[in-house]
PDB file of C-alpha atoms in Angstrom:
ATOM      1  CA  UNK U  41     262.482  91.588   6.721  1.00 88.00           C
ATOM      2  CA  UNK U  42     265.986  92.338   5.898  1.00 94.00           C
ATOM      3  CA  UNK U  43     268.580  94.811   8.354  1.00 96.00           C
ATOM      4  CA  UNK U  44     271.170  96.617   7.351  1.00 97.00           C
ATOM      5  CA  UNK U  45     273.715  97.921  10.593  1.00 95.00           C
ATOM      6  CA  UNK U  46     276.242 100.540   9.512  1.00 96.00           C
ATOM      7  CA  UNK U  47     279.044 101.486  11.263  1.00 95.00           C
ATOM      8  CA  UNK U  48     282.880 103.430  10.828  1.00 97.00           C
ATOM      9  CA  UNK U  49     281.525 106.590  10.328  1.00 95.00           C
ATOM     10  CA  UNK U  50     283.027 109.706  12.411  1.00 97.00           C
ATOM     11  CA  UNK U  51     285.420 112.924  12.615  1.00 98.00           C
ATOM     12  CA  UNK U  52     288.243 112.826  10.376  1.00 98.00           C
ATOM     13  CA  UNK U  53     290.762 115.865   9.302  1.00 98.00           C
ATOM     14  CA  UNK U  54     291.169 116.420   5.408  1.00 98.00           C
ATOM     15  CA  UNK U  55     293.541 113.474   3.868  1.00 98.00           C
ATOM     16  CA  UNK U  56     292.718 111.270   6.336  1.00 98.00           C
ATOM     17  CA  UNK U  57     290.802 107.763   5.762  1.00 98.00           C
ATOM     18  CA  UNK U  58     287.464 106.107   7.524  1.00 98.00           C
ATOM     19  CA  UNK U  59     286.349 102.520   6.622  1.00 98.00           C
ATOM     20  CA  UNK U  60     282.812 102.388   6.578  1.00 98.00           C
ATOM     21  CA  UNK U  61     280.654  98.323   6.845  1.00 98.00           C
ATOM     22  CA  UNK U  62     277.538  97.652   6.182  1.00 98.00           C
ATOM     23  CA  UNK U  63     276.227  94.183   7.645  1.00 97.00           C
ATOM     24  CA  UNK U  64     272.751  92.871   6.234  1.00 97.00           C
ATOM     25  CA  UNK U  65     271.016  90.460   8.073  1.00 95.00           C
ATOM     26  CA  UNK U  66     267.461  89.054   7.948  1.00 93.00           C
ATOM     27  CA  UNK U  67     265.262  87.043   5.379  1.00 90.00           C
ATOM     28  CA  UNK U  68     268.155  86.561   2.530  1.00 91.00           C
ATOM     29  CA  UNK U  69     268.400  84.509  -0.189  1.00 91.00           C
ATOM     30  CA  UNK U  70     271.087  86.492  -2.121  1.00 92.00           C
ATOM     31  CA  UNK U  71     272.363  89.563  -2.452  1.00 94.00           C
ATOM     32  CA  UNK U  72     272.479  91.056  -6.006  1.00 94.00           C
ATOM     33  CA  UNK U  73     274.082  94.775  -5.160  1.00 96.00           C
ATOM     34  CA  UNK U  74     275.159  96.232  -2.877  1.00 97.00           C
ATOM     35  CA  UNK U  75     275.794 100.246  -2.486  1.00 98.00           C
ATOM     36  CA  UNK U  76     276.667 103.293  -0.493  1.00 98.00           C
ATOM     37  CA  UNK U  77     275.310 106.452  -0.804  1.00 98.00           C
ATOM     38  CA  UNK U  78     275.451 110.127   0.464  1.00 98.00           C
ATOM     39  CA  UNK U  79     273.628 113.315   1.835  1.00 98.00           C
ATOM     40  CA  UNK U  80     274.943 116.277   2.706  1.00 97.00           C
ATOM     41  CA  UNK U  81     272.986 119.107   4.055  1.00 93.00           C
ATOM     42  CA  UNK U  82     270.361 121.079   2.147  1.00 95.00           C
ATOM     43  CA  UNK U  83     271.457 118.573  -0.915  1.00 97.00           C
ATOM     44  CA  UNK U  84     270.102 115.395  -2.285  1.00 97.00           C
ATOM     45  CA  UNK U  85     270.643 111.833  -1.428  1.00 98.00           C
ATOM     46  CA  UNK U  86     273.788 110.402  -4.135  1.00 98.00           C
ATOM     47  CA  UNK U  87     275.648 107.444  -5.165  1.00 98.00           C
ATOM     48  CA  UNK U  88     278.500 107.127  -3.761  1.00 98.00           C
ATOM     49  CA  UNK U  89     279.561 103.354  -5.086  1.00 98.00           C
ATOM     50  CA  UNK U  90     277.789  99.719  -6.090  1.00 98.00           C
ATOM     51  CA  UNK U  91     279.258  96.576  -6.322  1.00 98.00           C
ATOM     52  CA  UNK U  92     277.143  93.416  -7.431  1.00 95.00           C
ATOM     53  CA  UNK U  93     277.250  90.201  -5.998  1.00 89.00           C
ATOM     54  CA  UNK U  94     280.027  89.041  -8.749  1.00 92.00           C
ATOM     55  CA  UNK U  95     282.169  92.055  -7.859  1.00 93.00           C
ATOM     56  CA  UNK U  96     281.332  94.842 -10.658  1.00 97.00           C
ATOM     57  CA  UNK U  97     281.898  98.006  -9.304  1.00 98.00           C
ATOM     58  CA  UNK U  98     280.312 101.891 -10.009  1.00 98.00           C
ATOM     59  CA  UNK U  99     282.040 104.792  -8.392  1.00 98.00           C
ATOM     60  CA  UNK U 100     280.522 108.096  -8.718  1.00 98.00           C
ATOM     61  CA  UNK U 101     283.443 110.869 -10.518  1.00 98.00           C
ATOM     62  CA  UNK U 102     284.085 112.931  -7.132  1.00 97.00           C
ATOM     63  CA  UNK U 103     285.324 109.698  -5.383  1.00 98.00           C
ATOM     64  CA  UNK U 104     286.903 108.204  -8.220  1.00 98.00           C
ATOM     65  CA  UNK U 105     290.278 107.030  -7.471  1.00 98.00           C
ATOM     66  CA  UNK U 106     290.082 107.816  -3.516  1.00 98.00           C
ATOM     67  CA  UNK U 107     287.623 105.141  -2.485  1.00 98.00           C
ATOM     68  CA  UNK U 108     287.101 101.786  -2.440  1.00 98.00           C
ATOM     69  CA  UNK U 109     284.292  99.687  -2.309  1.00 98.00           C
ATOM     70  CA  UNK U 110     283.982  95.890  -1.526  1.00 97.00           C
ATOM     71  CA  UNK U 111     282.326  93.040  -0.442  1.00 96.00           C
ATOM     72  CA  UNK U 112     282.212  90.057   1.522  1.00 95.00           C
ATOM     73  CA  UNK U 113     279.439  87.764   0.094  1.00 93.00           C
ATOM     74  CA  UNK U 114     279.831  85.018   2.906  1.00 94.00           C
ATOM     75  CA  UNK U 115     279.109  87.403   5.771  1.00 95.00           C
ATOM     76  CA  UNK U 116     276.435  89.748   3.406  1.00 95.00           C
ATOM     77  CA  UNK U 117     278.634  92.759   4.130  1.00 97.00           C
ATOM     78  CA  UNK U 118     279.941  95.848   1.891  1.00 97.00           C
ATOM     79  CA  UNK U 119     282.579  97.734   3.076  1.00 98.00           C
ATOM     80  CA  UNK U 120     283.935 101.347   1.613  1.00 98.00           C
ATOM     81  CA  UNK U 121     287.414 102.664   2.285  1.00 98.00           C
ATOM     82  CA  UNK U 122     287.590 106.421   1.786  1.00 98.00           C
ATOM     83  CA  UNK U 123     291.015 108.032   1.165  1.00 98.00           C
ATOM     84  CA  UNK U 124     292.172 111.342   1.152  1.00 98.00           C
ATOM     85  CA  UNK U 125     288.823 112.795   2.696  1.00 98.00           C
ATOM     86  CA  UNK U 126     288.135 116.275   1.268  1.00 98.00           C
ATOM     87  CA  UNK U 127     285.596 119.086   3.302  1.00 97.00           C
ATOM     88  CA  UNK U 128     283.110 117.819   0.589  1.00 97.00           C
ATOM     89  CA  UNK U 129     282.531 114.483   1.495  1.00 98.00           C
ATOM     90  CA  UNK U 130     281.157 115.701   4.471  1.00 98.00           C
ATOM     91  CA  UNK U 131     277.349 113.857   4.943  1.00 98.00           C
ATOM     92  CA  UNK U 132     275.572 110.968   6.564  1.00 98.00           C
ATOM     93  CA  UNK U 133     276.063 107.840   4.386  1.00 98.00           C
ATOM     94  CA  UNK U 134     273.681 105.067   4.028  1.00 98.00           C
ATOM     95  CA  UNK U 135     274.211 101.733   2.932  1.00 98.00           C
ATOM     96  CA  UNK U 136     271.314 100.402   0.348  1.00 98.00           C
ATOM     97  CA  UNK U 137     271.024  96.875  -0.669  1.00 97.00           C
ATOM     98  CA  UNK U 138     269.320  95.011  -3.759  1.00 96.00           C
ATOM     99  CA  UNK U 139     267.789  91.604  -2.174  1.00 94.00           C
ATOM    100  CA  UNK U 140     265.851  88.715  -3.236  1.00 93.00           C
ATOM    101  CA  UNK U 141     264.436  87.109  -0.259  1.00 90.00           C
ATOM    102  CA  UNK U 142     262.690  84.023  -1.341  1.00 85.00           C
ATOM    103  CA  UNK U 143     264.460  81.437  -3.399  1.00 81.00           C
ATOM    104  CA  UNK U 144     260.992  80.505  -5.390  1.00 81.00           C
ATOM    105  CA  UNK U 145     261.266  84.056  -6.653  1.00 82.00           C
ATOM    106  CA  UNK U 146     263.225  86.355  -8.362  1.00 82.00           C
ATOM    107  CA  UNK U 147     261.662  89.183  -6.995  1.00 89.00           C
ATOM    108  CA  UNK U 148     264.254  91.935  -5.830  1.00 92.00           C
ATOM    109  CA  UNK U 149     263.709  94.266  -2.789  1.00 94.00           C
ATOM    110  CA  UNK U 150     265.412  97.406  -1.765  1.00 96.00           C
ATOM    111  CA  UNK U 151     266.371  98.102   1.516  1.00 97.00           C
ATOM    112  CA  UNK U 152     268.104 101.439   3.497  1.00 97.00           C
ATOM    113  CA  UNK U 153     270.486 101.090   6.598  1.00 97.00           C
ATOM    114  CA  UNK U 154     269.945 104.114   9.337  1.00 96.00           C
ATOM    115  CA  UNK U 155     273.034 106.590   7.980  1.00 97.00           C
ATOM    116  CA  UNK U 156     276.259 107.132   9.487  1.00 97.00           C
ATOM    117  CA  UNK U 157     277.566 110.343   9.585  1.00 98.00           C
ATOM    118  CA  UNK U 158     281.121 111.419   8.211  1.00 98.00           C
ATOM    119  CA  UNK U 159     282.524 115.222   9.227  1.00 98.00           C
ATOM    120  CA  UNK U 160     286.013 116.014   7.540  1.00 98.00           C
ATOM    121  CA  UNK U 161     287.384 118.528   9.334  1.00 97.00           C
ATOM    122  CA  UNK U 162     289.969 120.835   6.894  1.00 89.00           C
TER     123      UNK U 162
END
């Protein structure tokens, strides 16, 4: 079984910044992606951002150039600065991860973290 914690979320005014982590702990033999997505009420769950375990990186267009996501591989954590916060990115964002677990096998697993919830206030 594989955990992911997340944590950073919180109350922020428009233009500010919030870092959130993700730390993924558990039965791990490697980490292929990692990701961040988003729900805001009454709307569906979104990408937000992926990165794979040799740094390639997806951002969807309405964060595009205001936030940042990386990785540390040695402590299985993905991290996502946020800049200049608008109203709109207002939602509880989850951390997802891609994960093989057993080295005989290349089979990859998909796991959810609980949600952290980001308010901008503006």
């Amino acid at each position: 079984q594989v955990q992911l914690v997340e944590s950073g979320g919180g109350l922020v005014q428009a233009g500010g910044s919030l870092r959130l982590s993700c730390a993924a702990s558990g039965s791990i033999f490697r980490i292929n992606a990692m990701g961040w997505y988003r729900q805001a009420p009454g709307k569906q769950r979104e990408l937000v951002a992926s990165i794979t375990n040799d740094g390639s990186t997806n951002y969807a267009e309405p964060v595009k150039g205001r936030f940042t996501i990386s990785r540390d591989n040695a402590k299985n954590t993905v991290y996502l600065q946020m800049n200049n916060l608008k109203s709109e990115d207002t939602a509880v964002y989850y951390c997802r991860s891609w994960v093989v677990v057993f080295a005989s096998s290349s089979a990859e697993f998909t796991y959810w973290g609980q949600g952290t919830q980001v308010t901008v206030s503006s």
